[in-house]
Amino acid sequence: MLSLGYEVHGLVRRVALEDPERRFTRIAHLLDRVQLHAASLESYPSIFAVVSHHDFDECYHLAAQSFVAESFADGFSTMNTNINGTHYMLAALRELRPQCRFYFAGSSEMFGLVSETPQRETTPFHPRSPYGISKVAGFELSRNYREAYGMFAANGILFNHEGPRRGFEFVTRKITSTVARIKAGQATELRLGNLEARRDWGHAKDYVRAMHLILQHDRPEEFVVASSESHTVREFCELAFSEVGLDYREYVRIDERFYRPAEVESLVGDATKVRTVLGWHPTYNFSELVREMVQNDLKVVLSQTAGLPAAIGGQR
Ligand code: G4F
């Protein structure tokens, strides 16, 4: 957004503002170029206050409790934050900035137990987790504000998007960060759950471009954003370990704790609409994504060993 000349504002919780050293590592290089406001998805007044002070043109509503496994551990807070937070954002915009274009971060998790492959905009939803259910609710709220109040509320349905800034709890970063630590002699094994789960993994850098395009379209609509390739967690491991010359079979251990009560076994998206209508196309393929993540984590481990601040971020 900055490179396109936008003035960028973000919402952050007060706890994060009070602990910038730890909480802002991923945006440390941008802190002097964005305006951050204290607000929480759990508080309508805090969102209302920020929206009332600035005349926003576009709103990218990406914030959520987004870790599927955690949503099984605490479904109540996932639902409260994700559903009410989306409703608060929409209600505040309707009241104060009805012309602001709104992007809702829908998810391929909404397809869950899939009824067709590949999944597209018209594929029915069958979510398999409190997180997936909360995203279906947010998606429908967004569509309802469009239909009921004429707001420009658009829905992206993004498949998994990854990169060097991914959180360490998600499987891709868990794998690449552990590969780097094993290579550096700081770890001896990698404990994972279901290795046969299939995901359609793309690079976050490509996917945020799609979000922007979705809000530049002449109408608010639904768009699937996906690489249209699917790989198993096992294949991700194989490639990540081979990037540093290791065989994953010698290090990966199956741990029942990382299985989910209900799994989304296989996802792959049909990105025909976003490609043909918006001209979007990804610039990274699967092996380039894995390579960039492993190489970045090797740098992080080396800089930590040398006592330097950890570098998190891609070059491309
Ligand atoms: O990396 P994951 O935790 O991502 P998941 O559940 O697919 O969700 C991500 O993508 C969604 C888009 O489709 C987003 F909406 C969501 O917010 C998030 O960004 O797990 C991927 C797969 C799962 O099938 C999981 O069971 O990897 C499997 N897996 C196997 N072992 C593991 C592990 N996942 C994690 N996190 N940790 C493991 O040890």
Tab-separated table of C-alpha atoms and ligand atoms in Angstrom:
chain	number	residue	atom	x	y	z
A	1	MET	CA	0.000	0.000	0.000
A	2	LEU	CA	2.868	2.365	0.818
A	3	SER	CA	4.544	1.693	-2.510
A	4	LEU	CA	1.265	2.602	-4.231
A	5	GLY	CA	1.261	5.973	-2.449
A	6	TYR	CA	-1.413	5.206	0.128
A	7	GLU	CA	-1.497	6.781	3.579
A	8	VAL	CA	-1.683	3.686	5.766
A	9	HIS	CA	-3.368	3.416	9.156
A	10	GLY	CA	-3.511	0.310	11.300
A	11	LEU	CA	-5.315	-0.817	14.410
A	12	VAL	CA	-3.264	-2.393	17.191
A	13	ARG	CA	-4.182	-3.469	20.667
A	14	ARG	CA	-2.897	-1.311	23.497
A	15	VAL	CA	-0.796	-4.212	24.859
A	16	ALA	CA	1.108	-4.205	21.564
A	17	LEU	CA	1.643	-0.445	21.600
A	18	GLU	CA	3.111	-0.805	25.072
A	19	ASP	CA	5.531	-3.532	24.007
A	20	PRO	CA	6.807	-2.410	20.577
A	21	GLU	CA	10.201	-4.163	20.866
A	22	ARG	CA	8.614	-7.602	20.845
A	23	ARG	CA	5.248	-7.051	19.207
A	24	PHE	CA	6.240	-4.986	16.184
A	25	THR	CA	9.221	-7.003	14.928
A	26	ARG	CA	7.496	-7.826	11.633
A	27	ILE	CA	6.728	-4.180	10.845
A	28	ALA	CA	9.766	-2.580	12.499
A	29	HIS	CA	11.030	-1.350	9.100
A	30	LEU	CA	7.702	0.427	8.447
A	31	LEU	CA	6.946	1.990	11.810
A	32	ASP	CA	7.879	5.527	10.771
A	33	ARG	CA	5.670	5.272	7.638
A	34	VAL	CA	2.372	3.993	9.047
A	35	GLN	CA	0.009	5.456	11.611
A	36	LEU	CA	-1.018	3.036	14.324
A	37	HIS	CA	-4.091	3.540	16.504
A	38	ALA	CA	-4.965	1.714	19.703
A	39	ALA	CA	-8.173	-0.256	19.179
A	40	SER	CA	-9.442	-3.766	19.718
A	41	LEU	CA	-11.770	-5.969	17.696
A	42	GLU	CA	-13.419	-6.739	21.012
A	43	SER	CA	-14.493	-3.136	21.606
A	44	TYR	CA	-16.967	-1.334	19.368
A	45	PRO	CA	-16.277	2.088	20.960
A	46	SER	CA	-12.544	1.773	20.243
A	47	ILE	CA	-13.186	0.998	16.553
A	48	PHE	CA	-15.827	3.715	16.304
A	49	ALA	CA	-13.395	6.276	17.748
A	50	VAL	CA	-10.675	5.519	15.173
A	51	VAL	CA	-13.096	5.443	12.229
A	52	SER	CA	-14.608	8.760	13.334
A	53	HIS	CA	-11.224	10.528	13.310
A	54	HIS	CA	-10.020	9.693	9.799
A	55	ASP	CA	-11.651	9.709	6.394
A	56	PHE	CA	-10.750	6.218	5.152
A	57	ASP	CA	-11.201	5.203	1.495
A	58	GLU	CA	-10.446	1.496	1.834
A	59	CYS	CA	-10.529	-0.883	4.784
A	60	TYR	CA	-8.726	-4.234	4.708
A	61	HIS	CA	-10.209	-6.240	7.546
A	62	LEU	CA	-7.605	-8.961	8.061
A	63	ALA	CA	-7.495	-9.088	11.853
A	64	ALA	CA	-8.718	-12.274	13.526
A	65	GLN	CA	-7.808	-15.166	15.782
A	66	SER	CA	-6.508	-17.019	12.737
A	67	PHE	CA	-4.922	-20.186	14.150
A	68	VAL	CA	-7.303	-23.081	13.431
A	69	ALA	CA	-5.898	-25.384	16.160
A	70	GLU	CA	-6.362	-22.684	18.813
A	71	SER	CA	-9.976	-22.271	17.743
A	72	PHE	CA	-10.629	-25.832	18.963
A	73	ALA	CA	-8.940	-25.036	22.279
A	74	ASP	CA	-10.955	-21.827	22.783
A	75	GLY	CA	-13.842	-21.667	20.354
A	76	PHE	CA	-15.649	-19.050	22.409
A	77	SER	CA	-13.023	-16.336	22.132
A	78	THR	CA	-12.365	-17.163	18.470
A	79	MET	CA	-16.061	-16.740	17.696
A	80	ASN	CA	-16.431	-13.603	19.834
A	81	THR	CA	-13.427	-11.858	18.304
A	82	ASN	CA	-13.857	-12.938	14.716
A	83	ILE	CA	-17.613	-12.577	14.333
A	84	ASN	CA	-18.257	-9.538	16.539
A	85	GLY	CA	-15.047	-7.850	15.387
A	86	THR	CA	-16.197	-8.058	11.762
A	87	HIS	CA	-19.647	-6.841	12.696
A	88	TYR	CA	-18.194	-3.886	14.655
A	89	MET	CA	-16.019	-2.863	11.693
A	90	LEU	CA	-18.949	-2.994	9.288
A	91	ALA	CA	-21.315	-1.203	11.663
A	92	ALA	CA	-18.830	1.616	12.349
A	93	LEU	CA	-18.146	2.095	8.628
A	94	ARG	CA	-21.858	2.083	7.799
A	95	GLU	CA	-22.460	4.749	10.434
A	96	LEU	CA	-19.457	6.993	9.726
A	97	ARG	CA	-17.874	6.153	6.327
A	98	PRO	CA	-20.483	4.430	4.150
A	99	GLN	CA	-18.422	5.150	1.006
A	100	CYS	CA	-15.333	3.334	2.343
A	101	ARG	CA	-14.593	0.147	0.405
A	102	PHE	CA	-14.416	-2.879	2.713
A	103	TYR	CA	-12.385	-6.057	2.175
A	104	PHE	CA	-13.224	-9.122	4.260
A	105	ALA	CA	-10.561	-11.803	4.651
A	106	GLY	CA	-12.568	-14.922	3.920
A	107	SER	CA	-10.716	-18.234	4.008
A	108	SER	CA	-10.517	-21.554	2.188
A	109	GLU	CA	-11.197	-23.065	5.646
A	110	MET	CA	-14.828	-22.140	4.937
A	111	PHE	CA	-14.955	-24.970	2.356
A	112	GLY	CA	-13.819	-27.491	5.003
A	113	LEU	CA	-15.236	-30.882	4.084
A	114	VAL	CA	-15.182	-30.068	0.402
A	115	SER	CA	-18.048	-30.985	-1.889
A	116	GLU	CA	-16.140	-30.351	-5.116
A	117	THR	CA	-12.538	-30.057	-6.280
A	118	PRO	CA	-11.120	-27.559	-7.064
A	119	GLN	CA	-13.069	-25.120	-4.898
A	120	ARG	CA	-14.451	-21.968	-6.492
A	121	GLU	CA	-16.678	-19.020	-5.562
A	122	THR	CA	-19.850	-21.113	-5.882
A	123	THR	CA	-18.645	-24.167	-3.901
A	124	PRO	CA	-20.848	-24.671	-0.798
A	125	PHE	CA	-19.276	-24.055	2.619
A	126	HIS	CA	-18.882	-26.860	5.167
A	127	PRO	CA	-16.505	-25.467	7.821
A	128	ARG	CA	-14.768	-27.958	10.132
A	129	SER	CA	-13.600	-25.736	13.012
A	130	PRO	CA	-14.827	-22.827	15.146
A	131	TYR	CA	-12.403	-20.697	13.114
A	132	GLY	CA	-13.987	-21.814	9.817
A	133	ILE	CA	-17.475	-21.203	11.202
A	134	SER	CA	-16.476	-17.700	12.340
A	135	LYS	CA	-15.154	-16.926	8.848
A	136	VAL	CA	-18.401	-18.089	7.219
A	137	ALA	CA	-20.280	-15.737	9.588
A	138	GLY	CA	-17.957	-12.818	8.697
A	139	PHE	CA	-18.345	-13.579	5.001
A	140	GLU	CA	-22.152	-13.517	5.298
A	141	LEU	CA	-22.083	-10.323	7.381
A	142	SER	CA	-20.038	-8.627	4.708
A	143	ARG	CA	-22.398	-9.791	1.959
A	144	ASN	CA	-25.399	-8.717	4.024
A	145	TYR	CA	-24.068	-5.171	4.520
A	146	ARG	CA	-23.588	-5.000	0.752
A	147	GLU	CA	-27.127	-6.167	0.022
A	148	ALA	CA	-28.907	-4.363	2.854
A	149	TYR	CA	-27.092	-1.011	2.905
A	150	GLY	CA	-25.435	-0.796	-0.515
A	151	MET	CA	-21.921	-0.791	0.901
A	152	PHE	CA	-18.907	-1.788	-1.188
A	153	ALA	CA	-18.180	-4.900	0.904
A	154	ALA	CA	-16.097	-7.471	-1.000
A	155	ASN	CA	-14.971	-10.948	0.072
A	156	GLY	CA	-11.645	-12.566	-0.744
A	157	ILE	CA	-11.585	-16.339	-0.244
A	158	LEU	CA	-7.872	-16.817	0.179
A	159	PHE	CA	-6.157	-20.171	0.310
A	160	ASN	CA	-3.115	-20.569	2.594
A	161	HIS	CA	-0.610	-17.791	2.022
A	162	GLU	CA	2.806	-18.014	3.567
A	163	GLY	CA	6.198	-16.335	3.662
A	164	PRO	CA	9.062	-15.328	5.939
A	165	ARG	CA	6.764	-13.313	8.204
A	166	ARG	CA	4.447	-16.255	8.913
A	167	GLY	CA	3.837	-17.045	12.611
A	168	PHE	CA	5.834	-19.970	14.005
A	169	GLU	CA	2.712	-21.954	14.983
A	170	PHE	CA	1.583	-22.500	11.377
A	171	VAL	CA	2.895	-25.673	9.791
A	172	THR	CA	5.007	-24.088	7.022
A	173	ARG	CA	6.978	-21.800	9.344
A	174	LYS	CA	7.151	-24.494	12.020
A	175	ILE	CA	8.831	-26.714	9.423
A	176	THR	CA	11.208	-24.126	7.923
A	177	SER	CA	12.286	-22.670	11.293
A	178	THR	CA	12.950	-26.150	12.697
A	179	VAL	CA	14.856	-27.180	9.563
A	180	ALA	CA	17.132	-24.164	10.107
A	181	ARG	CA	17.611	-24.994	13.790
A	182	ILE	CA	18.384	-28.644	12.994
A	183	LYS	CA	20.899	-27.550	10.354
A	184	ALA	CA	22.547	-25.244	12.922
A	185	GLY	CA	22.693	-28.037	15.513
A	186	GLN	CA	20.106	-26.358	17.771
A	187	ALA	CA	17.346	-28.987	17.387
A	188	THR	CA	17.260	-32.709	16.697
A	189	GLU	CA	13.689	-33.420	15.595
A	190	LEU	CA	10.474	-31.926	14.230
A	191	ARG	CA	7.173	-33.070	15.795
A	192	LEU	CA	4.141	-32.799	13.529
A	193	GLY	CA	0.559	-34.067	13.225
A	194	ASN	CA	-1.154	-35.065	9.992
A	195	LEU	CA	1.461	-35.289	7.224
A	196	GLU	CA	-1.102	-36.275	4.589
A	197	ALA	CA	-3.189	-33.069	4.815
A	198	ARG	CA	-3.181	-31.260	1.469
A	199	ARG	CA	-3.052	-27.498	1.124
A	200	ASP	CA	-2.888	-25.005	-1.731
A	201	TRP	CA	0.041	-22.867	-0.555
A	202	GLY	CA	0.920	-19.524	-2.149
A	203	HIS	CA	3.085	-16.527	-1.215
A	204	ALA	CA	1.495	-13.774	0.923
A	205	LYS	CA	3.143	-11.142	-1.264
A	206	ASP	CA	1.136	-12.296	-4.263
A	207	TYR	CA	-2.068	-12.592	-2.255
A	208	VAL	CA	-2.044	-9.045	-0.850
A	209	ARG	CA	-1.845	-7.802	-4.435
A	210	ALA	CA	-5.055	-9.732	-5.077
A	211	MET	CA	-6.730	-8.098	-2.055
A	212	HIS	CA	-5.934	-4.674	-3.455
A	213	LEU	CA	-7.235	-5.616	-6.918
A	214	ILE	CA	-10.477	-6.910	-5.368
A	215	LEU	CA	-11.153	-3.438	-3.928
A	216	GLN	CA	-10.327	-1.712	-7.242
A	217	HIS	CA	-12.951	-3.758	-9.135
A	218	ASP	CA	-16.050	-1.856	-10.238
A	219	ARG	CA	-18.368	-4.009	-8.037
A	220	PRO	CA	-18.018	-5.699	-4.644
A	221	GLU	CA	-17.841	-9.427	-5.295
A	222	GLU	CA	-16.405	-12.734	-4.077
A	223	PHE	CA	-13.013	-13.926	-5.367
A	224	VAL	CA	-11.115	-17.167	-4.744
A	225	VAL	CA	-7.356	-16.532	-4.609
A	226	ALA	CA	-5.236	-19.679	-4.922
A	227	SER	CA	-2.177	-21.116	-6.630
A	228	SER	CA	-4.337	-24.024	-7.895
A	229	GLU	CA	-1.632	-26.534	-6.917
A	230	SER	CA	-1.965	-28.784	-3.925
A	231	HIS	CA	0.780	-30.432	-1.876
A	232	THR	CA	0.840	-32.521	1.282
A	233	VAL	CA	2.520	-31.449	4.519
A	234	ARG	CA	4.873	-34.386	3.850
A	235	GLU	CA	5.899	-32.877	0.478
A	236	PHE	CA	6.532	-29.523	2.173
A	237	CYS	CA	8.809	-31.296	4.684
A	238	GLU	CA	10.623	-33.226	1.976
A	239	LEU	CA	11.418	-30.071	0.023
A	240	ALA	CA	12.338	-27.943	3.062
A	241	PHE	CA	14.776	-30.530	4.434
A	242	SER	CA	16.282	-31.192	1.001
A	243	GLU	CA	16.965	-27.441	0.691
A	244	VAL	CA	19.642	-27.885	3.385
A	245	GLY	CA	20.767	-31.327	2.186
A	246	LEU	CA	18.851	-33.372	4.807
A	247	ASP	CA	16.349	-36.259	4.573
A	248	TYR	CA	13.105	-35.378	6.413
A	249	ARG	CA	12.489	-39.027	7.324
A	250	GLU	CA	15.395	-38.909	9.768
A	251	TYR	CA	13.973	-35.951	11.740
A	252	VAL	CA	10.167	-35.820	11.486
A	253	ARG	CA	8.235	-37.536	14.315
A	254	ILE	CA	4.466	-37.943	14.428
A	255	ASP	CA	2.890	-36.452	17.536
A	256	GLU	CA	-0.818	-37.051	18.234
A	257	ARG	CA	-1.071	-33.667	19.999
A	258	PHE	CA	-0.908	-31.887	16.644
A	259	TYR	CA	-3.881	-33.719	15.121
A	260	ARG	CA	-7.151	-31.760	15.005
A	261	PRO	CA	-10.531	-33.030	16.262
A	262	ALA	CA	-11.912	-32.458	12.732
A	263	GLU	CA	-9.429	-32.023	9.884
A	264	VAL	CA	-9.724	-30.262	6.540
A	265	GLU	CA	-8.068	-33.033	4.544
A	266	SER	CA	-7.598	-31.447	1.161
A	267	LEU	CA	-7.895	-27.976	-0.360
A	268	VAL	CA	-7.146	-26.691	-3.827
A	269	GLY	CA	-8.587	-23.547	-5.343
A	270	ASP	CA	-9.848	-22.615	-8.788
A	271	ALA	CA	-8.526	-19.073	-9.369
A	272	THR	CA	-10.075	-18.638	-12.829
A	273	LYS	CA	-12.238	-15.667	-11.799
A	274	VAL	CA	-9.509	-13.581	-10.162
A	275	ARG	CA	-7.180	-14.339	-13.069
A	276	THR	CA	-9.609	-13.474	-15.849
A	277	VAL	CA	-11.621	-10.636	-14.251
A	278	LEU	CA	-8.840	-8.889	-12.296
A	279	GLY	CA	-5.774	-10.025	-14.262
A	280	TRP	CA	-4.120	-11.441	-11.122
A	281	HIS	CA	-1.434	-14.075	-11.365
A	282	PRO	CA	1.029	-15.366	-8.773
A	283	THR	CA	4.760	-14.755	-9.207
A	284	TYR	CA	5.961	-17.487	-6.822
A	285	ASN	CA	5.599	-21.235	-7.255
A	286	PHE	CA	5.650	-23.836	-4.476
A	287	SER	CA	9.383	-24.600	-4.550
A	288	GLU	CA	10.316	-20.878	-4.652
A	289	LEU	CA	8.115	-20.285	-1.616
A	290	VAL	CA	9.689	-23.146	0.367
A	291	ARG	CA	13.199	-22.065	-0.632
A	292	GLU	CA	12.648	-18.438	0.416
A	293	MET	CA	11.232	-19.476	3.797
A	294	VAL	CA	14.067	-21.922	4.539
A	295	GLN	CA	16.762	-19.464	3.429
A	296	ASN	CA	15.236	-16.704	5.559
A	297	ASP	CA	15.112	-18.957	8.636
A	298	LEU	CA	18.737	-19.982	8.109
A	299	LYS	CA	19.616	-16.259	8.183
A	300	VAL	CA	17.534	-15.745	11.340
A	301	VAL	CA	19.308	-18.630	13.114
A	302	LEU	CA	22.750	-17.437	11.999
A	303	SER	CA	22.101	-13.833	13.086
A	304	GLN	CA	20.868	-15.034	16.484
A	305	THR	CA	23.994	-17.167	16.913
A	306	ALA	CA	26.095	-14.111	16.058
A	307	GLY	CA	24.127	-11.977	18.532
A	308	LEU	CA	22.595	-9.797	15.805
A	309	PRO	CA	18.908	-8.809	15.704
A	310	ALA	CA	16.927	-11.478	13.837
A	311	ALA	CA	16.053	-10.556	10.253
A	312	ILE	CA	12.505	-11.478	9.299
A	313	GLY	CA	11.470	-10.589	5.787
A	314	GLY	CA	11.807	-11.645	2.204
A	315	GLN	CA	13.887	-10.001	-0.482
A	316	ARG	CA	11.508	-10.348	-3.363
B	1	G4F	O1	-0.506	-24.243	8.835
B	1	G4F	P1	-1.825	-24.612	9.389
B	1	G4F	O2	-1.993	-24.431	10.852
B	1	G4F	O3	-2.885	-23.821	8.536
B	1	G4F	P2	-4.461	-24.041	8.241
B	1	G4F	O4	-5.129	-24.771	9.348
B	1	G4F	O5	-4.573	-24.627	6.876
B	1	G4F	O6	-5.009	-22.556	8.246
B	1	G4F	C1	-4.302	-21.473	7.636
B	1	G4F	O7	-4.771	-21.251	6.330
B	1	G4F	C2	-6.147	-20.834	6.249
B	1	G4F	C3	-6.471	-20.626	4.777
B	1	G4F	O8	-6.970	-21.822	4.269
B	1	G4F	C4	-6.347	-19.549	7.047
B	1	G4F	F1	-7.647	-19.172	6.980
B	1	G4F	C5	-5.946	-19.796	8.497
B	1	G4F	O9	-6.074	-18.585	9.238
B	1	G4F	C6	-4.486	-20.229	8.505
B	1	G4F	O10	-3.692	-19.180	8.011
B	1	G4F	O11	-2.127	-26.170	9.075
B	1	G4F	C7	-2.039	-26.687	7.771
B	1	G4F	C8	-2.182	-28.207	7.797
B	1	G4F	C9	-3.384	-28.716	8.619
B	1	G4F	O12	-4.032	-29.726	7.895
B	1	G4F	C10	-2.776	-29.302	9.879
B	1	G4F	O13	-3.512	-30.365	10.457
B	1	G4F	O14	-1.030	-28.767	8.439
B	1	G4F	C11	-1.443	-29.794	9.326
B	1	G4F	N1	-0.422	-29.983	10.357
B	1	G4F	C12	0.253	-31.148	10.577
B	1	G4F	N2	1.072	-31.001	11.623
B	1	G4F	C13	-0.037	-29.080	11.269
B	1	G4F	C14	0.922	-29.717	12.072
B	1	G4F	N3	-0.384	-27.790	11.453
B	1	G4F	C15	0.233	-27.106	12.470
B	1	G4F	N4	-0.084	-25.796	12.638
B	1	G4F	N5	1.154	-27.697	13.282
B	1	G4F	C16	1.541	-29.006	13.136
B	1	G4F	O15	2.366	-29.524	13.879
